[in-house]
mmCIF file of C-alpha atoms in Angstrom:
data_model
loop_
_atom_site.group_PDB
_atom_site.id
_atom_site.type_symbol
_atom_site.label_atom_id
_atom_site.label_comp_id
_atom_site.label_asym_id
_atom_site.label_seq_id
_atom_site.Cartn_x
_atom_site.Cartn_y
_atom_site.Cartn_z
ATOM 1 C CA MET A 153 100.908 -104.880 109.983
ATOM 2 C CA ASN A 154 104.587 -104.902 110.226
ATOM 3 C CA LEU A 155 106.673 -106.579 112.215
ATOM 4 C CA ASP A 156 107.262 -103.624 114.823
ATOM 5 C CA LEU A 157 103.661 -103.544 115.081
ATOM 6 C CA LEU A 158 103.088 -106.979 115.440
ATOM 7 C CA THR A 159 105.476 -107.378 118.459
ATOM 8 C CA VAL A 160 104.344 -104.380 119.975
ATOM 9 C CA LEU A 161 100.998 -105.585 119.949
ATOM 10 C CA TRP A 162 101.938 -109.472 121.603
ATOM 11 C CA VAL A 163 103.751 -107.498 124.424
ATOM 12 C CA THR A 164 101.046 -105.150 125.242
ATOM 13 C CA LEU A 165 98.724 -107.989 125.349
ATOM 14 C CA LEU A 166 100.964 -110.562 127.413
ATOM 15 C CA ILE A 167 101.421 -107.378 129.764
ATOM 16 C CA THR A 168 97.300 -106.595 130.074
ATOM 17 C CA PHE A 169 96.184 -109.909 130.487
ATOM 18 C CA LEU A 170 98.798 -110.258 133.141
ATOM 19 C CA LEU A 171 97.849 -107.112 134.882
ATOM 20 C CA ALA A 172 94.108 -108.365 134.639
ATOM 21 C CA THR A 173 94.845 -111.545 136.113
ATOM 22 C CA ALA A 174 96.581 -110.386 139.223
ATOM 23 C CA VAL A 175 93.716 -107.202 140.121
ATOM 24 C CA LEU A 176 91.006 -110.046 139.614
ATOM 25 C CA ALA A 177 92.806 -112.344 141.728
ATOM 26 C CA VAL A 178 92.870 -109.618 144.435
ATOM 27 C CA ALA A 179 89.881 -108.658 144.188
ATOM 28 C CA TRP A 180 88.208 -111.817 144.247
ATOM 29 C CA LEU A 181 90.710 -113.150 147.019
ATOM 30 C CA GLY A 182 90.570 -110.238 149.149
ATOM 31 C CA ARG A 183 86.479 -110.696 148.837
ATOM 32 C CA ALA A 184 86.440 -107.089 147.964
ATOM 33 C CA ASP A 185 83.339 -105.524 145.520
ATOM 34 C CA ASP A 186 84.092 -101.872 145.576
ATOM 35 C CA GLY A 187 85.376 -101.898 141.734
ATOM 36 C CA LEU A 188 88.243 -103.435 141.768
ATOM 37 C CA VAL A 189 86.752 -106.543 139.852
ATOM 38 C CA THR A 190 85.448 -104.250 137.535
ATOM 39 C CA TRP A 191 88.887 -102.298 136.775
ATOM 40 C CA GLY A 192 90.084 -106.015 136.381
ATOM 41 C CA TRP A 193 87.029 -107.218 133.973
ATOM 42 C CA ALA A 194 87.906 -103.428 131.403
ATOM 43 C CA LEU A 195 91.703 -104.879 131.463
ATOM 44 C CA LEU A 196 90.538 -107.982 129.920
ATOM 45 C CA PHE A 197 88.520 -105.670 127.128
ATOM 46 C CA ASN A 198 91.929 -103.667 126.946
ATOM 47 C CA GLY A 199 93.662 -107.083 126.431
ATOM 48 C CA GLY A 200 90.906 -108.256 124.146
ATOM 49 C CA ALA A 201 90.840 -105.057 121.488
ATOM 50 C CA ASN A 202 94.744 -106.086 120.592
ATOM 51 C CA LEU A 203 93.773 -109.315 120.378
ATOM 52 C CA ALA A 204 91.780 -108.252 117.567
ATOM 53 C CA PHE A 205 94.309 -106.866 115.957
ATOM 54 C CA VAL A 206 95.467 -110.186 114.934
ATOM 55 C CA LEU A 207 92.261 -110.923 113.347
ATOM 56 C CA ARG A 208 94.090 -108.706 110.357
ATOM 57 C CA LEU A 209 96.523 -111.468 109.554
ATOM 58 C CA ALA A 210 94.156 -113.753 109.284
ATOM 59 C CA GLU A 211 92.730 -111.479 106.246
ATOM 60 C CA TRP A 212 89.997 -109.986 108.725
ATOM 61 C CA PRO A 213 90.687 -106.951 108.177
ATOM 62 C CA ALA A 214 86.796 -105.554 108.810
ATOM 63 C CA THR A 215 86.207 -108.091 111.588
ATOM 64 C CA SER A 216 89.605 -106.575 113.114
ATOM 65 C CA ILE A 217 88.120 -103.163 112.713
ATOM 66 C CA VAL A 218 84.768 -103.419 114.685
ATOM 67 C CA VAL A 219 85.484 -105.970 117.416
ATOM 68 C CA SER A 220 88.526 -103.809 118.222
ATOM 69 C CA SER A 221 86.811 -100.310 118.402
ATOM 70 C CA VAL A 222 84.120 -102.046 120.124
ATOM 71 C CA LEU A 223 86.696 -103.547 122.784
ATOM 72 C CA THR A 224 88.263 -100.865 123.330
ATOM 73 C CA SER A 225 85.370 -98.122 123.907
ATOM 74 C CA VAL A 226 83.546 -101.332 126.344
ATOM 75 C CA GLY A 227 87.230 -101.474 128.623
ATOM 76 C CA MET A 228 87.222 -97.899 128.170
ATOM 77 C CA ALA A 229 83.404 -97.314 129.971
ATOM 78 C CA LEU A 230 84.375 -100.164 132.740
ATOM 79 C CA HIS A 231 87.238 -98.582 133.969
ATOM 80 C CA ILE A 232 84.581 -95.066 134.315
ATOM 81 C CA GLN A 233 82.032 -97.708 135.918
ATOM 82 C CA ALA A 234 84.761 -99.290 138.237
ATOM 83 C CA LEU A 235 85.682 -95.451 139.539
ATOM 84 C CA VAL A 236 82.383 -94.340 139.479
ATOM 85 C CA ARG A 237 81.688 -97.421 142.150
ATOM 86 C CA PHE A 238 84.793 -96.726 144.020
ATOM 87 C CA GLN A 239 83.902 -93.329 145.117
ATOM 88 C CA ARG A 240 80.065 -93.860 145.430
ATOM 89 C CA PRO A 241 78.636 -91.932 147.558
ATOM 90 C CA ARG A 242 81.611 -89.703 148.114
ATOM 91 C CA VAL A 243 81.249 -88.121 144.930
ATOM 92 C CA PRO A 244 77.801 -88.055 142.921
ATOM 93 C CA ALA A 245 77.370 -90.638 140.263
ATOM 94 C CA PRO A 246 77.806 -89.033 136.527
ATOM 95 C CA PRO A 247 74.779 -89.775 134.480
ATOM 96 C CA VAL A 248 74.504 -93.342 132.941
ATOM 97 C CA ALA A 249 73.979 -91.589 129.333
ATOM 98 C CA LEU A 250 77.439 -90.189 130.161
ATOM 99 C CA VAL A 251 78.936 -93.901 130.805
ATOM 100 C CA TRP A 252 77.885 -96.054 128.600
ATOM 101 C CA ALA A 253 76.210 -93.633 125.828
ATOM 102 C CA PRO A 254 79.753 -94.206 123.500
ATOM 103 C CA LEU A 255 79.461 -98.023 123.090
ATOM 104 C CA PRO A 256 76.454 -98.177 120.573
ATOM 105 C CA LEU A 257 78.093 -94.860 119.035
ATOM 106 C CA MET A 258 81.375 -96.730 118.750
ATOM 107 C CA LEU A 259 79.359 -99.513 116.959
ATOM 108 C CA VAL A 260 77.308 -97.828 114.406
ATOM 109 C CA LEU A 261 80.396 -95.568 113.871
ATOM 110 C CA SER A 262 82.757 -98.682 113.037
ATOM 111 C CA LEU A 263 80.037 -100.517 111.029
ATOM 112 C CA ALA A 264 78.908 -97.569 108.837
ATOM 113 C CA LEU A 265 82.600 -96.386 108.116
ATOM 114 C CA VAL A 266 84.337 -99.891 107.857
ATOM 115 C CA GLU A 267 85.768 -99.092 103.907
ATOM 116 C CA ARG A 268 86.026 -95.237 104.828
ATOM 117 C CA HIS A 269 89.201 -95.458 106.785
ATOM 118 C CA GLN A 270 89.921 -91.839 107.536
ATOM 119 C CA LEU A 271 86.722 -90.686 108.268
ATOM 120 C CA ARG A 272 86.478 -93.548 111.063
ATOM 121 C CA SER A 273 89.829 -93.252 112.285
ATOM 122 C CA VAL A 274 88.962 -89.481 113.133
ATOM 123 C CA LEU A 275 85.284 -90.015 114.720
ATOM 124 C CA ASN A 276 86.619 -92.974 117.049
ATOM 125 C CA SER A 277 89.454 -91.548 118.145
ATOM 126 C CA SER A 278 87.092 -88.941 119.238
ATOM 127 C CA VAL A 279 84.826 -90.928 120.767
ATOM 128 C CA TRP A 280 87.972 -92.674 122.810
ATOM 129 C CA CYS A 281 88.885 -88.765 123.312
ATOM 130 C CA PHE A 282 85.724 -87.833 124.778
ATOM 131 C CA GLN A 283 85.438 -90.927 127.333
ATOM 132 C CA MET A 284 89.327 -90.687 128.746
ATOM 133 C CA ALA A 285 88.503 -86.807 129.220
ATOM 134 C CA THR A 286 85.255 -88.150 131.353
ATOM 135 C CA LEU A 287 87.619 -90.681 133.170
ATOM 136 C CA ALA A 288 90.242 -87.518 134.368
ATOM 137 C CA TRP A 289 87.587 -85.727 134.947
ATOM 138 C CA LEU A 290 85.973 -87.956 137.018
ATOM 139 C CA ALA A 291 89.193 -89.415 139.094
ATOM 140 C CA TRP A 292 89.966 -85.650 139.570
ATOM 141 C CA SER A 293 86.267 -85.223 141.122
ATOM 142 C CA PRO A 294 85.962 -81.159 141.013
ATOM 143 C CA ARG A 295 82.795 -81.919 143.671
ATOM 144 C CA LEU A 296 85.225 -83.985 145.821
ATOM 145 C CA SER A 297 85.800 -81.985 148.936
ATOM 146 C CA GLY A 298 88.923 -82.361 151.000
ATOM 147 C CA PRO A 299 92.469 -83.156 150.026
ATOM 148 C CA ARG A 300 93.200 -85.074 146.737
ATOM 149 C CA GLU A 301 94.693 -88.548 147.116
ATOM 150 C CA TYR A 302 97.864 -89.618 145.477
ATOM 151 C CA GLY A 303 96.312 -92.407 143.204
ATOM 152 C CA ARG A 304 93.569 -89.695 142.164
ATOM 153 C CA GLN A 305 96.183 -87.673 141.208
ATOM 154 C CA LEU A 306 97.700 -90.272 139.398
ATOM 155 C CA LEU A 307 94.571 -92.119 137.840
ATOM 156 C CA ALA A 308 93.779 -88.636 136.622
ATOM 157 C CA LEU A 309 96.917 -87.898 135.157
ATOM 158 C CA SER A 310 97.136 -90.912 133.271
ATOM 159 C CA ALA A 311 93.906 -90.794 132.110
ATOM 160 C CA GLY A 312 94.380 -86.707 130.923
ATOM 161 C CA GLY A 313 97.704 -88.450 129.089
ATOM 162 C CA LEU A 314 95.771 -90.847 127.179
ATOM 163 C CA MET A 315 93.128 -88.203 125.999
ATOM 164 C CA LEU A 316 95.935 -86.233 124.918
ATOM 165 C CA VAL A 317 96.948 -89.600 122.619
ATOM 166 C CA PHE A 318 93.156 -89.731 120.971
ATOM 167 C CA ALA A 319 93.748 -85.864 120.742
ATOM 168 C CA TYR A 320 96.930 -86.326 118.757
ATOM 169 C CA ARG A 321 95.719 -89.122 116.477
ATOM 170 C CA VAL A 322 92.755 -87.474 115.739
ATOM 171 C CA GLY A 323 94.873 -84.272 114.235
ATOM 172 C CA ARG A 324 97.524 -87.168 112.868
ATOM 173 C CA PHE A 325 94.600 -88.890 110.678
ATOM 174 C CA ILE A 326 93.079 -85.586 109.180
ATOM 175 C CA VAL A 327 96.138 -85.039 107.900
ATOM 176 C CA ALA A 328 98.169 -88.081 106.947
ATOM 177 C CA ASP A 329 98.762 -89.170 103.703
ATOM 178 C CA GLU A 330 100.650 -92.652 104.155
ATOM 179 C CA TRP A 331 97.265 -94.771 104.457
ATOM 180 C CA GLY A 332 98.401 -97.398 102.143
ATOM 181 C CA ASP A 333 96.472 -100.246 102.599
ATOM 182 C CA PRO A 334 92.662 -98.368 103.468
ATOM 183 C CA LEU A 335 92.221 -100.432 106.617
ATOM 184 C CA VAL A 336 95.211 -100.087 108.240
ATOM 185 C CA VAL A 337 95.963 -97.162 109.949
ATOM 186 C CA PRO A 338 99.682 -95.589 109.169
ATOM 187 C CA SER A 339 102.125 -97.864 111.234
ATOM 188 C CA ARG A 340 103.673 -94.830 113.176
ATOM 189 C CA ILE A 341 101.381 -93.664 114.519
ATOM 190 C CA GLN A 342 99.558 -96.863 115.506
ATOM 191 C CA ALA A 343 102.854 -98.077 116.710
ATOM 192 C CA ALA A 344 103.330 -95.520 118.901
ATOM 193 C CA SER A 345 99.541 -94.422 119.873
ATOM 194 C CA TYR A 346 99.614 -98.278 121.433
ATOM 195 C CA LEU A 347 103.046 -97.776 123.422
ATOM 196 C CA VAL A 348 101.999 -94.525 125.064
ATOM 197 C CA GLY A 349 98.344 -96.079 125.581
ATOM 198 C CA HIS A 350 99.443 -98.868 127.385
ATOM 199 C CA ALA A 351 101.832 -96.692 129.417
ATOM 200 C CA ALA A 352 98.988 -94.644 130.395
ATOM 201 C CA ILE A 353 96.940 -97.979 131.236
ATOM 202 C CA LEU A 354 99.807 -99.442 133.376
ATOM 203 C CA LEU A 355 99.955 -96.372 135.365
ATOM 204 C CA SER A 356 96.205 -95.764 135.386
ATOM 205 C CA THR A 357 95.961 -99.352 137.093
ATOM 206 C CA ILE A 358 98.214 -98.163 139.356
ATOM 207 C CA GLY A 359 96.745 -95.198 140.395
ATOM 208 C CA TYR A 360 93.624 -97.144 141.138
ATOM 209 C CA ILE A 361 94.920 -99.942 143.068
ATOM 210 C CA LEU A 362 96.857 -96.977 145.130
ATOM 211 C CA LEU A 363 93.377 -95.332 145.799
ATOM 212 C CA GLN A 364 91.946 -99.148 146.675
ATOM 213 C CA LYS A 365 95.051 -98.932 149.269
ATOM 214 C CA GLU A 366 94.347 -95.436 150.686
ATOM 215 C CA ARG A 367 91.016 -95.636 151.049
ATOM 216 C CA ALA A 368 91.594 -99.211 153.253
ATOM 217 C CA TYR A 369 94.300 -96.867 155.058
ATOM 218 C CA GLU A 370 91.830 -94.351 156.067
ATOM 219 C CA LEU A 371 89.298 -96.647 156.877
ATOM 220 C CA LEU A 372 91.529 -98.422 159.561
ATOM 221 C CA ARG A 373 92.276 -95.009 160.864
ATOM 222 C CA GLN A 374 88.787 -93.702 161.762
ATOM 223 C CA GLN A 375 88.325 -97.059 163.229
ATOM 224 C CA ALA A 376 91.634 -96.758 165.254
ATOM 225 C CA THR A 377 90.364 -93.358 165.977
ATOM 226 C CA ARG A 378 86.805 -92.792 166.001
ATOM 227 C CA ASP A 379 83.420 -93.649 167.684
ATOM 228 C CA PRO A 380 82.123 -95.887 164.941
ATOM 229 C CA LEU A 381 78.093 -94.740 166.217
ATOM 230 C CA THR A 382 79.122 -90.808 166.636
ATOM 231 C CA GLY A 383 81.623 -90.462 164.420
ATOM 232 C CA ALA A 384 83.446 -88.102 167.532
ATOM 233 C CA ALA A 385 86.801 -88.754 168.380
ATOM 234 C CA ASN A 386 87.227 -91.434 170.824
ATOM 235 C CA ARG A 387 88.311 -92.180 173.793
ATOM 236 C CA ARG A 388 92.102 -92.896 172.576
ATOM 237 C CA THR A 389 92.663 -90.254 170.533
ATOM 238 C CA LEU A 390 90.818 -87.766 173.271
ATOM 239 C CA MET A 391 93.749 -88.452 175.370
ATOM 240 C CA GLU A 392 96.316 -88.435 172.785
ATOM 241 C CA GLN A 393 95.333 -84.807 172.224
ATOM 242 C CA LEU A 394 94.947 -83.397 175.745
ATOM 243 C CA GLU A 395 98.172 -84.294 176.765
ATOM 244 C CA ARG A 396 99.837 -82.609 173.331
ATOM 245 C CA SER A 397 97.363 -79.793 174.157
ATOM 246 C CA VAL A 398 98.673 -79.564 177.723
ATOM 247 C CA SER A 399 102.470 -79.917 176.778
ATOM 248 C CA ILE A 400 101.529 -77.239 174.120
ATOM 249 C CA ALA A 401 99.948 -74.809 176.662
ATOM 250 C CA ALA A 402 102.810 -75.616 178.983
ATOM 251 C CA ARG A 403 105.195 -74.487 176.893
ATOM 252 C CA ASN A 404 103.614 -71.453 175.599
ATOM 253 C CA ARG A 405 101.724 -70.302 179.165
ATOM 254 C CA GLN A 406 98.101 -70.453 177.602
ATOM 255 C CA PRO A 407 95.358 -71.478 179.677
ATOM 256 C CA LEU A 408 93.579 -74.988 178.427
ATOM 257 C CA ALA A 409 89.684 -75.754 179.254
ATOM 258 C CA LEU A 410 88.073 -79.149 179.195
ATOM 259 C CA LEU A 411 83.776 -79.236 179.344
ATOM 260 C CA MET A 412 82.496 -82.769 180.341
ATOM 261 C CA ILE A 413 78.877 -82.971 179.000
ATOM 262 C CA ASP A 414 76.863 -86.087 179.801
ATOM 263 C CA ILE A 415 73.476 -86.200 179.358
ATOM 264 C CA ASP A 416 70.782 -85.949 181.740
ATOM 265 C CA PHE A 417 68.421 -88.952 182.373
ATOM 266 C CA PHE A 418 69.813 -90.946 179.484
ATOM 267 C CA LYS A 419 68.991 -94.250 180.592
ATOM 268 C CA LYS A 420 65.257 -93.495 180.416
ATOM 269 C CA VAL A 421 65.526 -92.654 176.617
ATOM 270 C CA ASN A 422 66.754 -95.605 176.258
ATOM 271 C CA ASP A 423 64.005 -97.647 178.318
ATOM 272 C CA ASN A 424 61.433 -95.626 177.214
ATOM 273 C CA TYR A 425 61.879 -95.534 173.383
ATOM 274 C CA GLY A 426 64.609 -98.194 172.419
ATOM 275 C CA HIS A 427 68.157 -98.016 171.958
ATOM 276 C CA GLN A 428 67.493 -97.000 168.474
ATOM 277 C CA ALA A 429 66.282 -94.028 169.776
ATOM 278 C CA GLY A 430 68.983 -93.370 172.539
ATOM 279 C CA ASP A 431 71.889 -94.340 169.474
ATOM 280 C CA ALA A 432 70.068 -91.440 167.284
ATOM 281 C CA VAL A 433 69.989 -88.964 169.956
ATOM 282 C CA LEU A 434 73.598 -89.547 170.486
ATOM 283 C CA CYS A 435 74.315 -88.691 167.011
ATOM 284 C CA GLU A 436 71.984 -85.597 167.188
ATOM 285 C CA LEU A 437 73.803 -84.238 170.168
ATOM 286 C CA VAL A 438 77.688 -84.825 168.421
ATOM 287 C CA ARG A 439 76.061 -82.819 165.573
ATOM 288 C CA ARG A 440 74.812 -79.872 167.570
ATOM 289 C CA LEU A 441 78.308 -79.780 169.825
ATOM 290 C CA GLU A 442 80.170 -80.098 166.073
ATOM 291 C CA GLY A 443 78.088 -76.636 165.824
ATOM 292 C CA ARG A 444 79.133 -75.499 168.385
ATOM 293 C CA VAL A 445 83.055 -75.392 169.219
ATOM 294 C CA ARG A 446 85.601 -74.447 166.775
ATOM 295 C CA GLN A 447 87.528 -76.083 164.131
ATOM 296 C CA HIS A 448 90.409 -76.913 166.593
ATOM 297 C CA ASP A 449 88.894 -77.999 169.212
ATOM 298 C CA VAL A 450 88.575 -81.728 169.952
ATOM 299 C CA LEU A 451 85.177 -83.725 170.685
ATOM 300 C CA ALA A 452 85.274 -86.690 171.536
ATOM 301 C CA ARG A 453 83.299 -89.805 172.994
ATOM 302 C CA PHE A 454 83.890 -90.496 176.459
ATOM 303 C CA GLY A 455 82.187 -93.179 177.354
ATOM 304 C CA GLY A 456 78.216 -93.957 177.272
ATOM 305 C CA GLU A 457 76.580 -90.492 177.001
ATOM 306 C CA GLU A 458 79.721 -88.651 178.126
ATOM 307 C CA PHE A 459 81.137 -86.618 175.606
ATOM 308 C CA VAL A 460 84.517 -84.328 176.580
ATOM 309 C CA VAL A 461 85.675 -80.637 174.562
ATOM 310 C CA VAL A 462 89.101 -80.016 174.890
ATOM 311 C CA LEU A 463 89.382 -75.848 174.109
ATOM 312 C CA PRO A 464 92.743 -74.754 173.130
ATOM 313 C CA ALA A 465 93.471 -71.010 174.571
ATOM 314 C CA THR A 466 90.331 -70.629 176.452
ATOM 315 C CA ASP A 467 89.853 -69.542 180.582
ATOM 316 C CA ALA A 468 87.657 -70.278 182.459
ATOM 317 C CA VAL A 469 85.427 -67.652 182.037
ATOM 318 C CA GLY A 470 85.838 -68.955 177.636
ATOM 319 C CA ALA A 471 84.915 -72.137 178.715
ATOM 320 C CA ARG A 472 81.718 -71.451 181.052
ATOM 321 C CA VAL A 473 80.524 -69.084 177.903
ATOM 322 C CA VAL A 474 80.890 -72.306 175.563
ATOM 323 C CA ALA A 475 79.408 -74.603 177.935
ATOM 324 C CA GLU A 476 76.139 -72.456 178.669
ATOM 325 C CA ASP A 477 75.758 -71.994 175.310
ATOM 326 C CA ILE A 478 75.595 -75.604 174.373
ATOM 327 C CA CYS A 479 73.299 -76.747 177.524
ATOM 328 C CA ARG A 480 70.867 -73.607 175.464
ATOM 329 C CA ALA A 481 71.420 -75.488 172.238
ATOM 330 C CA ILE A 482 70.748 -79.100 173.374
ATOM 331 C CA GLN A 483 67.011 -77.672 175.605
ATOM 332 C CA GLU A 484 65.623 -75.209 173.195
ATOM 333 C CA ARG A 485 64.720 -77.790 170.326
ATOM 334 C CA PRO A 486 63.720 -80.758 171.213
ATOM 335 C CA PHE A 487 65.572 -83.864 169.325
ATOM 336 C CA VAL A 488 63.353 -85.098 166.890
ATOM 337 C CA VAL A 489 63.780 -89.502 166.726
ATOM 338 C CA GLU A 490 61.115 -91.329 164.250
ATOM 339 C CA GLY A 491 58.474 -88.399 164.408
ATOM 340 C CA GLN A 492 58.721 -88.246 168.073
ATOM 341 C CA ALA A 493 60.087 -84.960 169.794
ATOM 342 C CA LEU A 494 62.009 -85.957 172.630
ATOM 343 C CA PRO A 495 63.020 -83.102 175.180
ATOM 344 C CA VAL A 496 67.149 -83.610 175.657
ATOM 345 C CA THR A 497 68.895 -81.466 178.613
ATOM 346 C CA VAL A 498 72.953 -82.115 179.807
ATOM 347 C CA SER A 499 74.904 -81.170 182.457
ATOM 348 C CA VAL A 500 78.078 -79.601 181.868
ATOM 349 C CA GLY A 501 81.557 -79.655 184.056
ATOM 350 C CA VAL A 502 83.949 -77.449 183.581
ATOM 351 C CA HIS A 503 87.610 -77.507 184.440
ATOM 352 C CA ALA A 504 90.094 -74.464 182.560
ATOM 353 C CA ARG A 505 93.922 -73.502 184.247
ATOM 354 C CA VAL A 506 97.479 -72.869 182.423
ATOM 355 C CA PRO A 507 98.765 -76.164 183.083
ATOM 356 C CA GLU A 508 102.140 -77.633 183.577
ATOM 357 C CA ALA A 509 104.054 -80.028 181.809
ATOM 358 C CA GLY A 510 103.494 -83.641 183.044
ATOM 359 C CA PRO A 511 102.395 -87.272 182.481
ATOM 360 C CA GLN A 512 99.768 -87.276 184.219
ATOM 361 C CA VAL A 513 98.414 -83.700 183.940
ATOM 362 C CA ALA A 514 95.664 -84.429 181.293
ATOM 363 C CA GLY A 515 94.485 -87.623 183.376
ATOM 364 C CA GLN A 516 94.140 -85.015 186.737
ATOM 365 C CA MET A 517 92.367 -82.524 184.432
ATOM 366 C CA VAL A 518 89.597 -85.094 183.225
ATOM 367 C CA ALA A 519 89.192 -86.168 186.598
ATOM 368 C CA ILE A 520 88.568 -82.665 187.614
ATOM 369 C CA CYS A 521 86.478 -81.828 184.809
ATOM 370 C CA ASP A 522 84.183 -85.042 185.331
ATOM 371 C CA GLN A 523 83.865 -84.070 189.094
ATOM 372 C CA ALA A 524 82.366 -80.842 188.044
ATOM 373 C CA MET A 525 80.141 -82.634 185.812
ATOM 374 C CA TYR A 526 78.392 -84.420 188.748
ATOM 375 C CA THR A 527 78.203 -81.893 190.774
ATOM 376 C CA ALA A 528 75.935 -80.166 188.040
ATOM 377 C CA LYS A 529 74.023 -83.128 188.325
ATOM 378 C CA GLN A 530 73.863 -83.060 192.251
ATOM 379 C CA ASN A 531 72.669 -79.203 191.392
ATOM 380 C CA GLY A 532 69.635 -80.149 189.473
ATOM 381 C CA ARG A 533 71.426 -80.974 186.377
ATOM 382 C CA ASN A 534 70.742 -79.421 182.926
ATOM 383 C CA ARG A 535 73.409 -76.472 184.264
ATOM 384 C CA VAL A 536 76.979 -75.604 184.336
ATOM 385 C CA GLU A 537 79.512 -75.857 187.124
ATOM 386 C CA LEU A 538 83.157 -75.202 187.018
ATOM 387 C CA LEU A 539 86.212 -76.477 189.527
#
């Protein structure tokens, strides 16, 4: 082992252990267990694989080959497991064999081919290439709907780059004629592989931490803008969206409609069946409402059992059609809660106009729509009233 390669090993070893310590410290101090601890252990195994190469200086080359090969494969499997843990249940977990089968395979190959240096290096690098391909595929998540986070893109790019490094090693090992010592990989290939591979591990770790940050930001955003029970927009978000819609409608001289929806006799549901049944009714109501409004409409929980729908570019006639469709959709099919069919109806107030721009307009429209809803209740419930 020449001096240059030894220097690369010590530098990468130091950086890897420092990075692993930082990741584990953040995970433990933050008491988070969404894959960050597993990722930190993966980095420790990566560092252990580098440390195992130093055994060659102690004239234990065979032990060094077996230990470093297996530890490298364990580290990669833990990287994959950390990503699986992080994105569950958002992305279906892969088969367990896909994650862990490379480990016994690597152990068998390293022990059986410890003296057949060229064939062993080709096969081991092929296994590592497969593991990195798996990590890149899971990072990109073809089955994941919605926009890709920047951390996910960086992680997929880093894993894909490391996969290409191992694919290059396979090709070079097949044609290499510079082996010299039968237990030592040609130093030029090894040094280049370590440098590029270590850079890819650093980038993938940055990508994984960025994923954690983006997930935390998204959770905070949801907590600030969404009703925690039903997932509908909360009242604060409703008023922000309504003020924006009022401004757009006033500027374009377009109609804007509001629906105020209230569940009839909801207190009886809580009293007769319990608050858990009431919560289930609220969640099912939101699911049905989401199936009756457009993608650019705003559905929000206004308070208790009251919900508001903002319908941009919709006049009074169109809003009434939507409201009556909602009434039918709620009435025609009972809500099933814990095996019991609960008849549910709603009263809907409708207000529509071409609004004028102003700071009080949104609140005025909500107040008028609320009055229309109470008029619907006074006139018998399970009906639509327009003001």
